[in-house]
Tab-separated table of C-alpha atoms and ligand atoms in Angstrom:
chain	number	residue	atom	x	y	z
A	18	UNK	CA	-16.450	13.116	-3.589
A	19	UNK	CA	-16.176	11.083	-7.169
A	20	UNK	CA	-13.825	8.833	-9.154
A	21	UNK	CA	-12.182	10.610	-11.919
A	22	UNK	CA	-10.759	9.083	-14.943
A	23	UNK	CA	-7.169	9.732	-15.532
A	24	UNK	CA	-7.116	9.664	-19.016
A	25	UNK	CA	-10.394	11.447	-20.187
A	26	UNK	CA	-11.168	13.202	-16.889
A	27	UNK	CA	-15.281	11.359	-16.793
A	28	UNK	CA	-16.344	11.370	-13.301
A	29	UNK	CA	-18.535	9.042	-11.713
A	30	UNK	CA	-20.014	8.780	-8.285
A	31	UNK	CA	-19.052	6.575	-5.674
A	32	UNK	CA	-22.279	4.480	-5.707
A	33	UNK	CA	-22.022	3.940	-9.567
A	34	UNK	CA	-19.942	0.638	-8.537
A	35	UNK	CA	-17.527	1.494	-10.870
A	36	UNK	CA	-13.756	0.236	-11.060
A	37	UNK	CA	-12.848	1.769	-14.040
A	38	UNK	CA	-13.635	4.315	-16.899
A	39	UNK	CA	-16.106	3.580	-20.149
A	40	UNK	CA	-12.727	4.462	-21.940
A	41	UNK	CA	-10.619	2.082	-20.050
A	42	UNK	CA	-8.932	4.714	-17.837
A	43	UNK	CA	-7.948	4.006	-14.895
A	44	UNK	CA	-9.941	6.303	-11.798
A	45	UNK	CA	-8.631	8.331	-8.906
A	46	UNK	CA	-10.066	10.149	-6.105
A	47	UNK	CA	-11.731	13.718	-6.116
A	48	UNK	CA	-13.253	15.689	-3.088
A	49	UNK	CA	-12.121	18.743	-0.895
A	50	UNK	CA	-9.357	18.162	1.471
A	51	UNK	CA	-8.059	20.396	4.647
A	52	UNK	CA	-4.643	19.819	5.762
A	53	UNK	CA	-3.439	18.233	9.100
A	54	UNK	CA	-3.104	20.105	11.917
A	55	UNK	CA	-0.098	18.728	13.668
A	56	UNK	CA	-0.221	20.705	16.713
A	57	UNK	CA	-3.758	18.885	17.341
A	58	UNK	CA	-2.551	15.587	16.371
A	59	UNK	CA	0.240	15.977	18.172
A	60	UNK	CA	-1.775	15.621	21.151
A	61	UNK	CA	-4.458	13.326	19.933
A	62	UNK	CA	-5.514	10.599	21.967
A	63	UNK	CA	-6.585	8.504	19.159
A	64	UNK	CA	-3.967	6.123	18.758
A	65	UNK	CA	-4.841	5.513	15.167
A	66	UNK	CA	-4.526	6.537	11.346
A	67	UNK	CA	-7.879	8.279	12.140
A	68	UNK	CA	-6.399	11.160	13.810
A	69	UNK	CA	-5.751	12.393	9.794
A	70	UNK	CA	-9.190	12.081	9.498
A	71	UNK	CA	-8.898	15.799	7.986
A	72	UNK	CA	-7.433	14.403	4.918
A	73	UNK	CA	-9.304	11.714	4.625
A	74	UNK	CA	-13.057	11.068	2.831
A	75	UNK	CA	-14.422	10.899	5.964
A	76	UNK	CA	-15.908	13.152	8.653
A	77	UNK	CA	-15.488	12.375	12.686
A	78	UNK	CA	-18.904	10.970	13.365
A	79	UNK	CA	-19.135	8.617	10.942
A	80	UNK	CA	-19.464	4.995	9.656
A	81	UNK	CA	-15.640	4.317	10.100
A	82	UNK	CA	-16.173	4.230	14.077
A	83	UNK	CA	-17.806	1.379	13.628
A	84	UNK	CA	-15.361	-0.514	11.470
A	85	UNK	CA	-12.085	0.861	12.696
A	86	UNK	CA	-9.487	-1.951	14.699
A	87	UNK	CA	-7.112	0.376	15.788
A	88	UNK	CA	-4.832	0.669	12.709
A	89	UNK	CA	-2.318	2.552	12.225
A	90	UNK	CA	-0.026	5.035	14.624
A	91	UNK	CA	2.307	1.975	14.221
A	92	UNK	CA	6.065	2.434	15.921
A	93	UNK	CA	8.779	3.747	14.204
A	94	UNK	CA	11.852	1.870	15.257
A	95	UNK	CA	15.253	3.118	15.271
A	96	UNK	CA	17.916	0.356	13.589
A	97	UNK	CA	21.006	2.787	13.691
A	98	UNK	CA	22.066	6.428	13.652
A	99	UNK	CA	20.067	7.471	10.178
A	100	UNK	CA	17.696	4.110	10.036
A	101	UNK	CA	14.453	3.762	10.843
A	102	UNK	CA	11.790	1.351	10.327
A	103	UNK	CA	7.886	1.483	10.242
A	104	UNK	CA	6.921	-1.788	12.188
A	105	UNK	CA	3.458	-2.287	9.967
A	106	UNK	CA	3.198	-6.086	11.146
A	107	UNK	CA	1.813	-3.977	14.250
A	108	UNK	CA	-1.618	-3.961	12.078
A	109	UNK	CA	-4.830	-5.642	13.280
A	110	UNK	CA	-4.231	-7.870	10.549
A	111	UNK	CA	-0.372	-7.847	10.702
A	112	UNK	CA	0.491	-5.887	7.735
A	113	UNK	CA	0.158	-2.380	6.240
A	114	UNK	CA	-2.576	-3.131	4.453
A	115	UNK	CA	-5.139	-2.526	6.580
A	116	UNK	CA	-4.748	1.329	6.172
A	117	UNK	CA	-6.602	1.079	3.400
A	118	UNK	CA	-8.671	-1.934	3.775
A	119	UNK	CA	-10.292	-0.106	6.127
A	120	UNK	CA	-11.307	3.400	4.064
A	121	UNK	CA	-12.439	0.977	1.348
A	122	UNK	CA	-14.832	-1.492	3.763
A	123	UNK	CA	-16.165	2.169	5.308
A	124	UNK	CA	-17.150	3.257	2.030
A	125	UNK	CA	-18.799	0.308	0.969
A	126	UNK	CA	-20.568	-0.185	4.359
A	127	UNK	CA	-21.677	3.740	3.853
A	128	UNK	CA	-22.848	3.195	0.530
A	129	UNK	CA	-25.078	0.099	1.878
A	130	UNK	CA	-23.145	-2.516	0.306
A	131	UNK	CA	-23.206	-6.089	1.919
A	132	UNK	CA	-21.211	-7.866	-0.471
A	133	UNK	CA	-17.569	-6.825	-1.869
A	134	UNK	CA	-14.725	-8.990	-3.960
A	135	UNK	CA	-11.360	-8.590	-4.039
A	136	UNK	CA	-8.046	-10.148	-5.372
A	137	UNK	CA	-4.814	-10.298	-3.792
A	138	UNK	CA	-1.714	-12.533	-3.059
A	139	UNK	CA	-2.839	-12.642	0.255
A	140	UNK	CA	-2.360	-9.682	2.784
A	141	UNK	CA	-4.800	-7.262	0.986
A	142	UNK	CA	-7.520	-10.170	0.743
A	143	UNK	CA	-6.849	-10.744	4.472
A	144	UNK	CA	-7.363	-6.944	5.714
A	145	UNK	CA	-10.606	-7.098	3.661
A	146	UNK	CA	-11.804	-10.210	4.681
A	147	UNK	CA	-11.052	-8.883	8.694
A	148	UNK	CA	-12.832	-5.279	8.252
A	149	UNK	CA	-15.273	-7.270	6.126
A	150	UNK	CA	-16.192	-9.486	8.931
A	151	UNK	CA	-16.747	-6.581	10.975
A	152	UNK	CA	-18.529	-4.473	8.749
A	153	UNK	CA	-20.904	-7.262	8.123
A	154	UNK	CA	-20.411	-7.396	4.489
A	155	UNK	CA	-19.863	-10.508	2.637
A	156	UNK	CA	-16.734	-10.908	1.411
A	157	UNK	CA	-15.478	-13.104	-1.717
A	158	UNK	CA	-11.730	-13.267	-1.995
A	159	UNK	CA	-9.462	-14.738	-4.584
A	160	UNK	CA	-5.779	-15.979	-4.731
A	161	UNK	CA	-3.497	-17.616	-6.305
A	162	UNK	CA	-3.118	-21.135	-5.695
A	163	UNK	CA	0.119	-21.006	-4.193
A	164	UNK	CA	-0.528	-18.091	-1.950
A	165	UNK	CA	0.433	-18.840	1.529
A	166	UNK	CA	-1.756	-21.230	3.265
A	167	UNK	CA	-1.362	-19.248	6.709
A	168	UNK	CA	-2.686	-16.485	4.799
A	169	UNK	CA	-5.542	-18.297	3.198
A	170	UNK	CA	-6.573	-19.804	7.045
A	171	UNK	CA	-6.806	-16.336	7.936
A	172	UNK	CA	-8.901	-15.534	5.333
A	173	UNK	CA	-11.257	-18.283	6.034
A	174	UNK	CA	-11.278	-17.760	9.791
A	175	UNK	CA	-13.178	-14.102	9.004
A	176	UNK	CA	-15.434	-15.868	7.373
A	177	UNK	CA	-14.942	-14.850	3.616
A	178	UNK	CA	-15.572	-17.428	0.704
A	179	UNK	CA	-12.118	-17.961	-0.634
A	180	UNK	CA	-11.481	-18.911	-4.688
A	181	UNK	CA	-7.907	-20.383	-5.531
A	182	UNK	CA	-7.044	-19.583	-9.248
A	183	UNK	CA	-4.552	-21.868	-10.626
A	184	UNK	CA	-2.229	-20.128	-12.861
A	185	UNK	CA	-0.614	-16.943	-12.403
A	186	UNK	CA	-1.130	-13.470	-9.919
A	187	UNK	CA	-2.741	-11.965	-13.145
A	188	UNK	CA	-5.372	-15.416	-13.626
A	189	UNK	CA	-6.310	-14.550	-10.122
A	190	UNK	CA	-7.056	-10.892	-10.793
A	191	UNK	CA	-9.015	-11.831	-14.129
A	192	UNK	CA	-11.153	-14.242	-12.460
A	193	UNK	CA	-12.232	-12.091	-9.406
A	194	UNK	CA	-12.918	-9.441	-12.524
A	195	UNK	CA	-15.283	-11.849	-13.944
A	196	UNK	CA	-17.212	-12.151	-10.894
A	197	UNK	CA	-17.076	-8.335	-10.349
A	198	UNK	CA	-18.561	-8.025	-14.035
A	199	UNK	CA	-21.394	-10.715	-13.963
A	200	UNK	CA	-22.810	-9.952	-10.298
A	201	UNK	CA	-22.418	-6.000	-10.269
A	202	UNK	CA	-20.645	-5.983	-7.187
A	203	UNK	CA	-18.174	-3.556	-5.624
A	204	UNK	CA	-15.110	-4.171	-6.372
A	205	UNK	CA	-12.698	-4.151	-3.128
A	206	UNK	CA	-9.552	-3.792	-4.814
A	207	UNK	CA	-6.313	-2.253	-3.808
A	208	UNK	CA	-5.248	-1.636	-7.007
A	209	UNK	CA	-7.980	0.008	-8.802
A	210	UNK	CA	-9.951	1.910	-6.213
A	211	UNK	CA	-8.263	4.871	-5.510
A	212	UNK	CA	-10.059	4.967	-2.101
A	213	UNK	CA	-7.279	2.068	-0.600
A	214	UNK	CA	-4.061	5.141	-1.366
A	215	UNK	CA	-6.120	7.325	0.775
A	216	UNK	CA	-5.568	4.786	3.792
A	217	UNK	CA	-1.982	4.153	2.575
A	218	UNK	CA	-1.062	8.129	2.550
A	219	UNK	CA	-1.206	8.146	6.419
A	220	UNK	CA	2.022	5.913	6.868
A	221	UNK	CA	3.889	9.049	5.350
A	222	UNK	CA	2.349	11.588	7.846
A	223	UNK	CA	2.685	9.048	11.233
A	224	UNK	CA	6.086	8.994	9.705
A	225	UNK	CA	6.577	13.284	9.755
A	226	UNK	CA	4.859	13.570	12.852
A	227	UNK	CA	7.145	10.949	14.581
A	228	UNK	CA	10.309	12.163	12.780
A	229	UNK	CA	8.943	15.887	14.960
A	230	UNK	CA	7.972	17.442	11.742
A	231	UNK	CA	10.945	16.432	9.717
A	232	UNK	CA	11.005	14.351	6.803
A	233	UNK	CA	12.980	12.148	5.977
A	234	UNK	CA	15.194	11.878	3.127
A	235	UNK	CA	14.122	8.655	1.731
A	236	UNK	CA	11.123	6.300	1.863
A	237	UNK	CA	12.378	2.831	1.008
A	238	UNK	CA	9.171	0.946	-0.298
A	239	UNK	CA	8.607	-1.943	-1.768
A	240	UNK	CA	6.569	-1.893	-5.211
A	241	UNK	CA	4.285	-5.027	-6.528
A	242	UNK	CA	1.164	-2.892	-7.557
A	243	UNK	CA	2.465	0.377	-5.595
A	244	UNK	CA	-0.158	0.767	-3.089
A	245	UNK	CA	2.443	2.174	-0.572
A	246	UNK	CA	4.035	3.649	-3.029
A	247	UNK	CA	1.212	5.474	-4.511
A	248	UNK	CA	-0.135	6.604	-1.008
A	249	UNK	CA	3.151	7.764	0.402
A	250	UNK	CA	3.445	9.820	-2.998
A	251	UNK	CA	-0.053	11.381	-2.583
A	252	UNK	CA	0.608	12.575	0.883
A	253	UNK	CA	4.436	13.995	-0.037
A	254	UNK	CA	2.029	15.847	-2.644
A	255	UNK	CA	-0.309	17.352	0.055
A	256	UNK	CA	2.123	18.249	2.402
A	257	UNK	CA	3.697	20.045	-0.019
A	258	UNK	CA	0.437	21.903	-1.365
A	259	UNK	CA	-0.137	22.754	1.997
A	260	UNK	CA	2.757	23.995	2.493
A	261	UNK	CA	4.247	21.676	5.099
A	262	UNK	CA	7.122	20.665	3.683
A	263	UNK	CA	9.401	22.093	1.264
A	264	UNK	CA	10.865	19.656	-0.925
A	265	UNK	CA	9.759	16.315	-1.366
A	266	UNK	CA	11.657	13.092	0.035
A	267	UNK	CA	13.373	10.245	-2.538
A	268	UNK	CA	11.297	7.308	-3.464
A	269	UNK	CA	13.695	4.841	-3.395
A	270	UNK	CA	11.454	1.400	-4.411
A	271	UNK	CA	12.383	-2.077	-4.576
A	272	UNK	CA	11.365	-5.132	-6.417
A	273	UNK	CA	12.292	-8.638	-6.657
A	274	UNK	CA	15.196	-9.096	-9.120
A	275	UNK	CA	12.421	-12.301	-10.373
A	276	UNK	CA	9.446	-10.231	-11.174
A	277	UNK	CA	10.536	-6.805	-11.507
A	278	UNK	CA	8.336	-5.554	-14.769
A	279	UNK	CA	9.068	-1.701	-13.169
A	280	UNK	CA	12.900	-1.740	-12.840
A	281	UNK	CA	12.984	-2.704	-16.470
A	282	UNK	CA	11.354	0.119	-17.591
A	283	UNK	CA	12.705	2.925	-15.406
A	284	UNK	CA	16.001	1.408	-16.471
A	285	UNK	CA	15.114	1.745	-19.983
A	286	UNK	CA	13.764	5.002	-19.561
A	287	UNK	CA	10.262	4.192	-20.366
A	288	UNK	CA	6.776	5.768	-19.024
A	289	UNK	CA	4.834	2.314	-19.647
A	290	UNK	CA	5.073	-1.212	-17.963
A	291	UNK	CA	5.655	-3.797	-20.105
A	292	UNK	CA	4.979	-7.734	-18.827
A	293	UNK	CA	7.976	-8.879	-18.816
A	294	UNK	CA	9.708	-12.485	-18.475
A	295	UNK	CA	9.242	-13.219	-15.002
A	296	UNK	CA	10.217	-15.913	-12.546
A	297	UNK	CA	9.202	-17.873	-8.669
A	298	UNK	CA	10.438	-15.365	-5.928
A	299	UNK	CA	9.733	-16.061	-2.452
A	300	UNK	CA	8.291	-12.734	-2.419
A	301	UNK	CA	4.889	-13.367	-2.795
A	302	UNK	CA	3.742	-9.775	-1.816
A	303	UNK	CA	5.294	-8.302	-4.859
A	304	UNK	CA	4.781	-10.333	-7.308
A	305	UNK	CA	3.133	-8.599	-9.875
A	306	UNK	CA	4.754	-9.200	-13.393
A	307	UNK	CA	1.384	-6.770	-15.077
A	308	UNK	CA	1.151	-3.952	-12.744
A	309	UNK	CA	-2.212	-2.275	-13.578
A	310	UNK	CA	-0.678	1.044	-12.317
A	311	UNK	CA	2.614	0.903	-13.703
A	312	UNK	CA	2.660	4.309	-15.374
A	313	UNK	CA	1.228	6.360	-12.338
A	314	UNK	CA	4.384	4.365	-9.784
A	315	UNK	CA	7.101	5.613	-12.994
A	316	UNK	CA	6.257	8.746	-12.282
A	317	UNK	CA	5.850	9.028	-8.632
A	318	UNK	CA	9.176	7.325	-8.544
A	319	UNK	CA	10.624	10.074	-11.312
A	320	UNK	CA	8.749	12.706	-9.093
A	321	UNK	CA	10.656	12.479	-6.432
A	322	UNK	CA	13.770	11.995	-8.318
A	323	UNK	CA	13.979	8.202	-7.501
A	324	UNK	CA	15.198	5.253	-7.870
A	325	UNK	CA	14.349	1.704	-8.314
A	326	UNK	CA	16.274	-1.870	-8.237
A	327	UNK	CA	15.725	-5.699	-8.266
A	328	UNK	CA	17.082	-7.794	-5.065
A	329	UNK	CA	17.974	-11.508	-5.337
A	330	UNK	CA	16.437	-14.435	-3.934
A	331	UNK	CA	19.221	-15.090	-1.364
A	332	UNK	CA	19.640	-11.465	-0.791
A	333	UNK	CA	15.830	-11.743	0.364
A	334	UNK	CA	16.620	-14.527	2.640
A	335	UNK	CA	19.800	-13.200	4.283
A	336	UNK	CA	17.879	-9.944	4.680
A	337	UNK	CA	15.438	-11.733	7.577
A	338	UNK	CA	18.217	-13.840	9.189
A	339	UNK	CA	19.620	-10.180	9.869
A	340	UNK	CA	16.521	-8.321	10.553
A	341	UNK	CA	15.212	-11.427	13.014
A	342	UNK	CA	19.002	-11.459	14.341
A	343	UNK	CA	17.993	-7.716	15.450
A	344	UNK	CA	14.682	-8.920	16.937
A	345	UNK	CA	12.619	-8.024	14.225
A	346	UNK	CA	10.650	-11.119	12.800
A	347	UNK	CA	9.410	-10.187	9.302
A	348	UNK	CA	7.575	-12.159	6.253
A	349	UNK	CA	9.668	-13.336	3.552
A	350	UNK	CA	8.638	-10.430	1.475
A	351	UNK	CA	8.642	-7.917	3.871
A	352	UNK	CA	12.570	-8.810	3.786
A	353	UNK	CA	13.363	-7.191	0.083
A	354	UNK	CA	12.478	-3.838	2.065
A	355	UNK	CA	15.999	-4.367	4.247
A	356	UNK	CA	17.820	-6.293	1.405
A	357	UNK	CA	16.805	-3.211	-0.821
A	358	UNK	CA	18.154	-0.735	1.792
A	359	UNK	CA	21.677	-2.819	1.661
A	360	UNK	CA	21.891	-3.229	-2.207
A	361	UNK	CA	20.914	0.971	-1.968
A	362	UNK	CA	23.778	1.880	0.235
A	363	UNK	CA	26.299	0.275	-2.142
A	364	UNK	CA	25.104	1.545	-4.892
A	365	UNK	CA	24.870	5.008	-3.099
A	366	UNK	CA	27.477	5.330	-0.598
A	367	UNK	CA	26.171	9.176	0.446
A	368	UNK	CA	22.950	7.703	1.594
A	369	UNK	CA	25.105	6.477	5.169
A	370	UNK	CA	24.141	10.283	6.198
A	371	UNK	CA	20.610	10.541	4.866
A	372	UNK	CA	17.544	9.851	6.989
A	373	UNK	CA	16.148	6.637	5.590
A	374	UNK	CA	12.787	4.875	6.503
A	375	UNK	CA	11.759	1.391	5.362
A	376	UNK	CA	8.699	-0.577	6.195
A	377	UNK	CA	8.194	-3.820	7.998
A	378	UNK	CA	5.059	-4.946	6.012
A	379	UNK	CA	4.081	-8.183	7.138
A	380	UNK	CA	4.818	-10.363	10.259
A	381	UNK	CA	6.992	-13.504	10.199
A	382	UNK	CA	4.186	-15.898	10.991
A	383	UNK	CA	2.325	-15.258	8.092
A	384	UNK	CA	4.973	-17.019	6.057
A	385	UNK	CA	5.026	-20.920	6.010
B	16	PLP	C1	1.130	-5.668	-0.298
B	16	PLP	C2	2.482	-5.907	0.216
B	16	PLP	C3	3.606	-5.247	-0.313
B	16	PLP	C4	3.553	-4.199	-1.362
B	16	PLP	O1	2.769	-4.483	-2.387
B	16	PLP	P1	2.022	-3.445	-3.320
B	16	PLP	O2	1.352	-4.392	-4.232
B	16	PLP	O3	3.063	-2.642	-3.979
B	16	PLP	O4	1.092	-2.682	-2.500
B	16	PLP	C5	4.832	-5.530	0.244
B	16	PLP	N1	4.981	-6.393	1.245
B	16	PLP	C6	3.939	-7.024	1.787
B	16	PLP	C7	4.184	-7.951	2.927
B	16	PLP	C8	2.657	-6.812	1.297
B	16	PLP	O5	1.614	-7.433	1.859
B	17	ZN	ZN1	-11.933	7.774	-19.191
């Protein structure tokens, strides 16, 4: 197994610490895969992502049994006739991204590291900081300033040192860089190690296996730097290599109207991200005015012959009275998911008879 550059195709082993190519390329993931054997997992009595462990970077007696909370497997919930959604707030850490939190932390505990950094607006530096904690590894964790402060106590309470940045979601990310740069650590991030999409692929095949081998038609997601997006895409790919499906479901992504740096250049027909003007949203999750993987989540999204759109503030906020009016109790961002699905349905009016799953990402509490 070995990062591979996506631009100039370098590879580089996994203990080379590295987080991205000599020629500025971003890295992805390369080592032999089998395919899932439904029938067994069917049956599994491992109530967790790890029952894929045959597609992912990790064989059954391994370091991962030591690590693993139980992630994953989370319940699908059925909202009406054609809805569905993925209740991720059922996480050890109350959000989805402890899917790949946990890959990441297994790696670096397997590789003998005891000291990783990471960025994030708050959920990905919280899954890290947990499995961190677990692992034994020392974990240094930066935010934004304004990043939740339930978020940042739950950082703290796992024991990681926590840096507030002042400034923006990209200030944050520059400074944890620094630190990455000047102390040769590893570099725990969501975005640029490819290793986190390999946790994030198994929502997509809990999904197939709960749907009874059926896929849906669309995967609602919501997109700041894609890491949903990016895994679900990379396990509609290997289902279809292996031949387990035949066509591949509709990314239909979502971003807040107030930083939405992707809409504007699917709209425009582009195959680059450009920053562009952005503005406060209550979604703190997807904030990202300079995604780092902008051009790889264009073409996933154009892959799957896609779609993406910007949802309001108030859409946001009317979009948990009426999910926590059904019972479900979601963080703010999580919200744009179900506001996204709404804004989707007018703009599509034949989706009413498609299979559609969205995903609860975070839980309620972890907004203030
Ligand atoms: C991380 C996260 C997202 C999606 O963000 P990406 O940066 O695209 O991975 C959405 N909602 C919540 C609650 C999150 O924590
Ligand atoms: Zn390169």
């Amino acid at each position: 197994m070995n990062y591979i550059c996506i631009d100039c195709r370098s590879r580089y082993s996994l203990d080379s610490n590295k987080w991205k190519c000599k020629c500025g390329g971003l890295l992805n993931l390369e080592y032999e895969k089998k395919a899932v054997d439904f029938a067994k997992t069917s049956l599994s009595r491992n109530h967790s992502l790890w029952k894929y462990i045959d597609v992912l970077p990790f064989e059954m007696e391994d370091v991962w049994q030591e690590i693993t909370l139980g992630e994953g497997d989370t319940p699908l919930i059925k909202i009406s006739e054609n809805l569905f959604a993925k209740a991720e707030y059922y996480m050890p850490t109350l959000s989805f991204k402890d899917r790949g939190a946990v890959l990441l932390i297994s790696i670096a505990k397997k590789l003998g590291i005891n000291r990783v950094i990471a960025d994030s607006s708050g959920n990905a530096g919280t899954a890290i900081a947990a499995y961190g904690a677990r692992a034994g590894i020392q974990c240094d964790i930066f935010v934004p300033e304004s990043t939740s402060s339930k978020k940042i106590k739950q950082i703290e309470a796992h024991g990681a040192v926590i840096h507030k940045v002042p400034g923006t979601r990209e200030d944050t990310a520059m400074a944890a860089i620094a630190m990455v740069e000047n102390t040769h650590s590893f570099y725990a991030s969501h975005i640029y190690n490819p290793i986190f999409w390999e946790g994030t692929k198994t929502y997509v095949y809990e999904v197939f296996e709960q749907l009874n081998g059926k896929m849906p038609d669309v995967f609602i997601v919501p997109v700041g730097n894609g890491t949903l997006l990016m895994g679900a895409y990379i396990a509609f790919q290997e289902l279809m290599e292996n031949g387990q499906i035949k066509r591949m479901p509709k990314i239909l992504a979502v971003q807040a109207e107030n930083c939405a740096p992707i809409v504007h250049s699917f709209t425009k027909g582009r195959n680059t991200v450009e920053p562009v003007k952005s503005f406060e949203t209550l979604a703190e999750g997807i904030a990202i005015a300079v995604p780092a993987r902008g051009t790889e989540i264009l073409q996933a999204i154009r892959a799957t012959d896609g779609d993406i759109i910007g949802v309001t503030e108030e859409s946001i906020i009317q979009a948990r009275k009426e999910l926590a009016l059904k019972g479900i109790y979601v963080e703010i961002t999580s919200a744009a998911n179900y506001a996204g699905y709404l804004k989707y349905v007018e703009k599509y009016p034949g989706l009413k008879n498609q299979q559609i799953v969205f995903p609860l990402c975070g839980a309620g509490l972890k907004s203030n």
